[in-house]
Amino acid sequence: MIALLYSRPDFAKRVSDFLSPQHAMPAQVATANPAVQLVAARGADAVEIANDDKAANRPTRQQKYVTDWLSRRYRVAGDAANMLVTTAYSTAHEIKLDPLLILAVMAIESGLNPFAESPMGAQGLMQVMSKVHSDKFEEVGGSQAALNPVANIRVGALILKDYVKRTGSVEGALKSYVGAAAADDDSGYGSKVLTEYKRLKQVASGKNVPIYFPPAPAAAPSTTLAQKAASAPAKPDTAAADTAHGSTQTGETVAGL
């Protein structure tokens, strides 16, 4: 038997493989079909890409601070507030606008109420006039999507972005957004939004910001706005919601403030 093993190397290898089959496995794996190996590698890459997407969509600490504060300040359920904040951040990243500015406009316009509607026809979180901006709603399902939170945030943010580009400043954009572009002032609308924006910046940085504030003194209306008020009954704290947002002009805008 020993002589046979020395004289027949191939026979010796068969005997060795029979006695220790586990030693032969690595060789089979190493010589596996290249197509199988490629599929396995692509599968691993797909898992890594999926994990990267999940990480990108995971709320940041800043978003969690903002979500918690807005939820308490405007008495919105935590899950709902999280959806609104996440949508504002993803939209802002896409169109290159400050997400906290979008949230500040949303807060002043509707108090984060996605079903808010004004007698003048302004709708949703950002109180958008769907009839005026029907072109922008076409991309998100048409004017009937005005009360869809995601669609409303996107269209409102695009309108705000266009006004920033047109006027060259956030203050000017807010004045146009509330429909006071031709007036001497906006009756304090821009000040309200920017005040809320500054609070959100503090919240996002981790500072402890109270959720209740004394009401600010009402600004004296301009002649133009006073004339409008004389022809229509005044609605406290809903001037922004009751004013039609004017036409827009497309173009790139600044990334944040």
Short mmCIF file of C-alpha atoms in Angstrom, two decimals:
data_model
loop_
_atom_site.label_atom_id
_atom_site.label_comp_id
_atom_site.label_asym_id
_atom_site.label_seq_id
_atom_site.Cartn_x
_atom_site.Cartn_y
_atom_site.Cartn_z
CA MET A 1 0.00 0.00 0.00
CA ILE A 2 2.83 2.38 0.89
CA ALA A 3 4.61 1.52 -2.35
CA LEU A 4 1.40 2.15 -4.29
CA LEU A 5 0.98 5.59 -2.72
CA TYR A 6 4.54 6.60 -3.62
CA SER A 7 4.27 5.24 -7.15
CA ARG A 8 0.79 6.71 -7.88
CA PRO A 9 0.66 10.37 -6.72
CA ASP A 10 -2.83 10.79 -8.17
CA PHE A 11 -4.12 7.86 -6.13
CA ALA A 12 -2.46 9.30 -3.03
CA LYS A 13 -4.29 12.63 -3.55
CA ARG A 14 -7.63 10.83 -3.88
CA VAL A 15 -7.04 8.98 -0.63
CA SER A 16 -6.05 12.24 1.09
CA ASP A 17 -9.16 14.04 -0.16
CA PHE A 18 -11.37 11.13 0.94
CA LEU A 19 -9.90 11.15 4.44
CA SER A 20 -10.00 14.97 4.83
CA PRO A 21 -12.77 16.39 2.56
CA GLN A 22 -12.82 19.75 4.36
CA HIS A 23 -9.33 20.52 3.06
CA ALA A 24 -10.61 20.33 -0.51
CA MET A 25 -13.33 22.99 -0.01
CA PRO A 26 -11.16 26.14 -0.24
CA ALA A 27 -9.92 25.05 -3.63
CA GLN A 28 -13.49 24.72 -4.89
CA VAL A 29 -14.39 28.15 -3.56
CA ALA A 30 -11.32 29.68 -5.11
CA THR A 31 -12.21 28.21 -8.48
CA ALA A 32 -15.91 29.08 -8.24
CA ASN A 33 -17.72 30.54 -11.23
CA PRO A 34 -16.53 34.18 -11.66
CA ALA A 35 -20.13 35.24 -12.38
CA VAL A 36 -21.23 33.90 -8.98
CA GLN A 37 -18.42 35.81 -7.28
CA LEU A 38 -19.44 39.00 -9.14
CA VAL A 39 -23.08 38.64 -8.03
CA ALA A 40 -21.96 38.13 -4.44
CA ALA A 41 -19.74 41.22 -4.60
CA ARG A 42 -22.54 43.32 -6.08
CA GLY A 43 -24.86 42.08 -3.36
CA ALA A 44 -22.41 43.28 -0.72
CA ASP A 45 -22.16 46.67 -2.47
CA ALA A 46 -25.95 46.94 -2.54
CA VAL A 47 -26.10 46.33 1.20
CA GLU A 48 -23.49 49.04 1.77
CA ILE A 49 -25.40 51.51 -0.45
CA ALA A 50 -28.65 50.76 1.37
CA ASN A 51 -26.96 51.34 4.69
CA ASP A 52 -25.54 54.64 3.43
CA ASP A 53 -29.04 55.76 2.34
CA LYS A 54 -30.47 54.92 5.73
CA ALA A 55 -27.68 56.88 7.40
CA ALA A 56 -28.30 59.88 5.15
CA ASN A 57 -32.02 59.88 5.98
CA ARG A 58 -31.48 59.37 9.69
CA PRO A 59 -32.45 62.51 11.65
CA THR A 60 -29.46 64.46 12.91
CA ARG A 61 -29.15 65.70 16.46
CA GLN A 62 -30.02 69.18 15.20
CA GLN A 63 -33.23 67.90 13.64
CA LYS A 64 -34.17 66.13 16.85
CA TYR A 65 -33.74 69.34 18.83
CA VAL A 66 -35.87 71.25 16.33
CA THR A 67 -38.53 68.53 16.17
CA ASP A 68 -38.92 68.35 19.94
CA TRP A 69 -39.15 72.14 20.32
CA LEU A 70 -41.68 72.62 17.51
CA SER A 71 -43.75 69.72 18.81
CA ARG A 72 -44.03 71.32 22.24
CA ARG A 73 -44.42 74.91 21.04
CA TYR A 74 -47.17 74.21 18.51
CA ARG A 75 -48.68 71.18 20.26
CA VAL A 76 -48.06 68.79 17.40
CA ALA A 77 -47.62 65.04 17.92
CA GLY A 78 -43.99 63.99 17.91
CA ASP A 79 -44.28 61.70 14.87
CA ALA A 80 -46.08 64.39 12.88
CA ALA A 81 -43.52 67.04 13.85
CA ASN A 82 -40.71 64.67 12.88
CA MET A 83 -42.27 64.14 9.43
CA LEU A 84 -42.61 67.90 8.86
CA VAL A 85 -39.05 68.65 9.98
CA THR A 86 -37.59 65.78 7.94
CA THR A 87 -39.47 66.94 4.84
CA ALA A 88 -38.34 70.54 5.36
CA TYR A 89 -34.71 69.45 5.69
CA SER A 90 -34.76 67.17 2.63
CA THR A 91 -36.53 69.81 0.53
CA ALA A 92 -34.13 72.52 1.68
CA HIS A 93 -31.15 70.34 0.81
CA GLU A 94 -32.54 69.72 -2.66
CA ILE A 95 -33.37 73.32 -3.55
CA LYS A 96 -30.53 74.91 -1.56
CA LEU A 97 -32.42 76.90 1.04
CA ASP A 98 -32.13 77.08 4.81
CA PRO A 99 -34.48 74.45 6.34
CA LEU A 100 -34.95 76.58 9.45
CA LEU A 101 -36.25 79.44 7.31
CA ILE A 102 -38.79 77.09 5.71
CA LEU A 103 -39.88 75.89 9.16
CA ALA A 104 -40.13 79.47 10.43
CA VAL A 105 -42.42 80.45 7.54
CA MET A 106 -44.45 77.30 8.11
CA ALA A 107 -44.82 78.08 11.81
CA ILE A 108 -45.98 81.67 11.31
CA GLU A 109 -48.23 80.87 8.35
CA SER A 110 -50.17 77.92 9.78
CA GLY A 111 -48.87 77.02 13.22
CA LEU A 112 -47.86 73.67 11.63
CA ASN A 113 -51.48 72.85 10.78
CA PRO A 114 -51.43 70.97 7.44
CA PHE A 115 -55.18 71.52 6.93
CA ALA A 116 -55.20 75.29 7.50
CA GLU A 117 -57.21 77.22 4.91
CA SER A 118 -57.94 80.93 4.67
CA PRO A 119 -61.07 82.58 3.24
CA MET A 120 -58.86 83.96 0.47
CA GLY A 121 -57.86 80.46 -0.66
CA ALA A 122 -54.42 80.05 0.92
CA GLN A 123 -53.94 76.41 1.90
CA GLY A 124 -51.80 74.10 3.95
CA LEU A 125 -48.69 74.40 6.06
CA MET A 126 -47.19 77.26 4.06
CA GLN A 127 -50.51 78.83 3.07
CA VAL A 128 -49.97 78.59 -0.67
CA MET A 129 -52.49 79.87 -3.20
CA SER A 130 -52.90 76.76 -5.35
CA LYS A 131 -54.73 78.69 -8.09
CA VAL A 132 -51.89 81.19 -8.40
CA HIS A 133 -49.14 78.56 -8.31
CA SER A 134 -50.83 75.73 -10.20
CA ASP A 135 -47.71 75.32 -12.36
CA LYS A 136 -45.62 74.31 -9.35
CA PHE A 137 -48.30 71.93 -8.09
CA GLU A 138 -48.28 70.09 -11.43
CA GLU A 139 -45.01 68.48 -10.39
CA VAL A 140 -46.49 67.12 -7.15
CA GLY A 141 -49.91 65.88 -8.24
CA GLY A 142 -51.83 69.00 -9.19
CA SER A 143 -53.67 71.64 -7.19
CA GLN A 144 -55.62 68.97 -5.30
CA ALA A 145 -52.34 68.15 -3.51
CA ALA A 146 -52.30 71.56 -1.79
CA LEU A 147 -53.23 69.99 1.55
CA ASN A 148 -50.67 67.22 1.19
CA PRO A 149 -47.96 68.22 3.71
CA VAL A 150 -45.02 67.09 1.57
CA ALA A 151 -46.34 68.75 -1.60
CA ASN A 152 -47.27 71.95 0.25
CA ILE A 153 -43.85 72.28 1.87
CA ARG A 154 -42.09 71.75 -1.46
CA VAL A 155 -44.20 74.26 -3.39
CA GLY A 156 -44.04 76.85 -0.61
CA ALA A 157 -40.26 76.44 -0.38
CA LEU A 158 -39.88 76.85 -4.15
CA ILE A 159 -41.95 80.05 -4.05
CA LEU A 160 -39.82 81.39 -1.20
CA LYS A 161 -36.65 80.47 -3.07
CA ASP A 162 -37.84 82.32 -6.17
CA TYR A 163 -38.55 85.46 -4.12
CA VAL A 164 -35.10 85.34 -2.52
CA LYS A 165 -33.60 85.22 -6.00
CA ARG A 166 -35.82 88.02 -7.27
CA THR A 167 -35.39 90.43 -4.36
CA GLY A 168 -31.84 89.53 -3.38
CA SER A 169 -32.63 89.28 0.34
CA VAL A 170 -34.60 87.19 2.78
CA GLU A 171 -36.41 90.27 4.09
CA GLY A 172 -37.53 91.18 0.57
CA ALA A 173 -38.55 87.59 -0.12
CA LEU A 174 -40.74 87.48 2.98
CA LYS A 175 -42.38 90.76 2.03
CA SER A 176 -43.24 89.35 -1.39
CA TYR A 177 -44.35 86.04 0.10
CA VAL A 178 -46.98 87.75 2.23
CA GLY A 179 -48.17 89.80 -0.75
CA ALA A 180 -46.83 93.16 0.40
CA ALA A 181 -44.17 93.68 -2.26
CA ALA A 182 -45.73 96.96 -3.39
CA ALA A 183 -46.48 98.20 0.13
CA ASP A 184 -44.28 100.32 2.37
CA ASP A 185 -44.12 97.52 4.94
CA ASP A 186 -45.52 94.06 5.62
CA SER A 187 -47.26 94.84 8.93
CA GLY A 188 -44.64 92.93 10.89
CA TYR A 189 -44.86 89.63 9.01
CA GLY A 190 -41.17 89.50 8.12
CA SER A 191 -40.21 90.38 11.68
CA LYS A 192 -42.32 87.51 13.03
CA VAL A 193 -40.76 85.00 10.66
CA LEU A 194 -37.19 86.16 11.31
CA THR A 195 -37.77 86.13 15.07
CA GLU A 196 -38.98 82.54 14.87
CA TYR A 197 -36.05 81.72 12.59
CA LYS A 198 -33.56 83.05 15.15
CA ARG A 199 -35.21 80.97 17.86
CA LEU A 200 -34.96 77.88 15.69
CA LYS A 201 -31.26 78.55 15.10
CA GLN A 202 -30.74 78.66 18.86
CA VAL A 203 -32.73 75.46 19.31
CA ALA A 204 -30.75 73.73 16.55
CA SER A 205 -27.50 74.63 18.31
CA GLY A 206 -28.68 72.87 21.45
CA LYS A 207 -29.69 75.91 23.50
CA ASN A 208 -32.63 75.74 25.88
CA VAL A 209 -35.21 78.06 24.31
CA PRO A 210 -38.61 78.61 25.98
CA ILE A 211 -41.73 77.72 24.02
CA TYR A 212 -43.86 80.63 25.30
CA PHE A 213 -43.19 84.31 24.61
CA PRO A 214 -45.10 87.50 25.37
CA PRO A 215 -46.98 88.79 22.31
CA ALA A 216 -45.06 91.37 20.30
CA PRO A 217 -46.64 94.83 19.91
CA ALA A 218 -48.56 95.18 16.66
CA ALA A 219 -46.83 97.22 13.96
CA ALA A 220 -48.63 100.26 12.55
CA PRO A 221 -50.04 99.35 9.12
CA SER A 222 -48.86 101.24 6.10
CA THR A 223 -51.20 103.38 4.01
CA THR A 224 -51.51 100.67 1.38
CA LEU A 225 -52.29 97.93 3.85
CA ALA A 226 -54.66 100.21 5.75
CA GLN A 227 -56.61 100.76 2.56
CA LYS A 228 -56.81 97.00 2.05
CA ALA A 229 -58.00 96.56 5.62
CA ALA A 230 -60.73 99.15 5.07
CA SER A 231 -62.17 97.13 2.20
CA ALA A 232 -61.95 93.76 3.97
CA PRO A 233 -62.49 92.73 7.60
CA ALA A 234 -59.28 92.30 9.58
CA LYS A 235 -58.34 88.81 10.80
CA PRO A 236 -55.95 88.81 13.79
CA ASP A 237 -52.74 86.87 13.33
CA THR A 238 -53.83 85.52 9.93
CA ALA A 239 -52.69 88.27 7.59
CA ALA A 240 -50.06 85.93 6.16
CA ALA A 241 -52.58 83.18 5.56
CA ASP A 242 -55.17 85.46 3.99
CA THR A 243 -52.90 87.11 1.41
CA ALA A 244 -52.32 85.69 -2.05
CA HIS A 245 -48.69 84.97 -2.78
CA GLY A 246 -47.80 86.66 -6.06
CA SER A 247 -46.35 85.19 -9.19
CA THR A 248 -42.85 83.76 -9.09
CA GLN A 249 -39.74 83.74 -11.20
CA THR A 250 -37.55 80.72 -11.50
CA GLY A 251 -33.82 80.75 -10.81
CA GLU A 252 -31.16 79.61 -8.39
CA THR A 253 -31.03 81.06 -4.92
CA VAL A 254 -28.64 81.35 -2.04
CA ALA A 255 -27.92 78.28 0.08
CA GLY A 256 -29.25 79.43 3.43
CA LEU A 257 -28.81 82.83 5.03
#
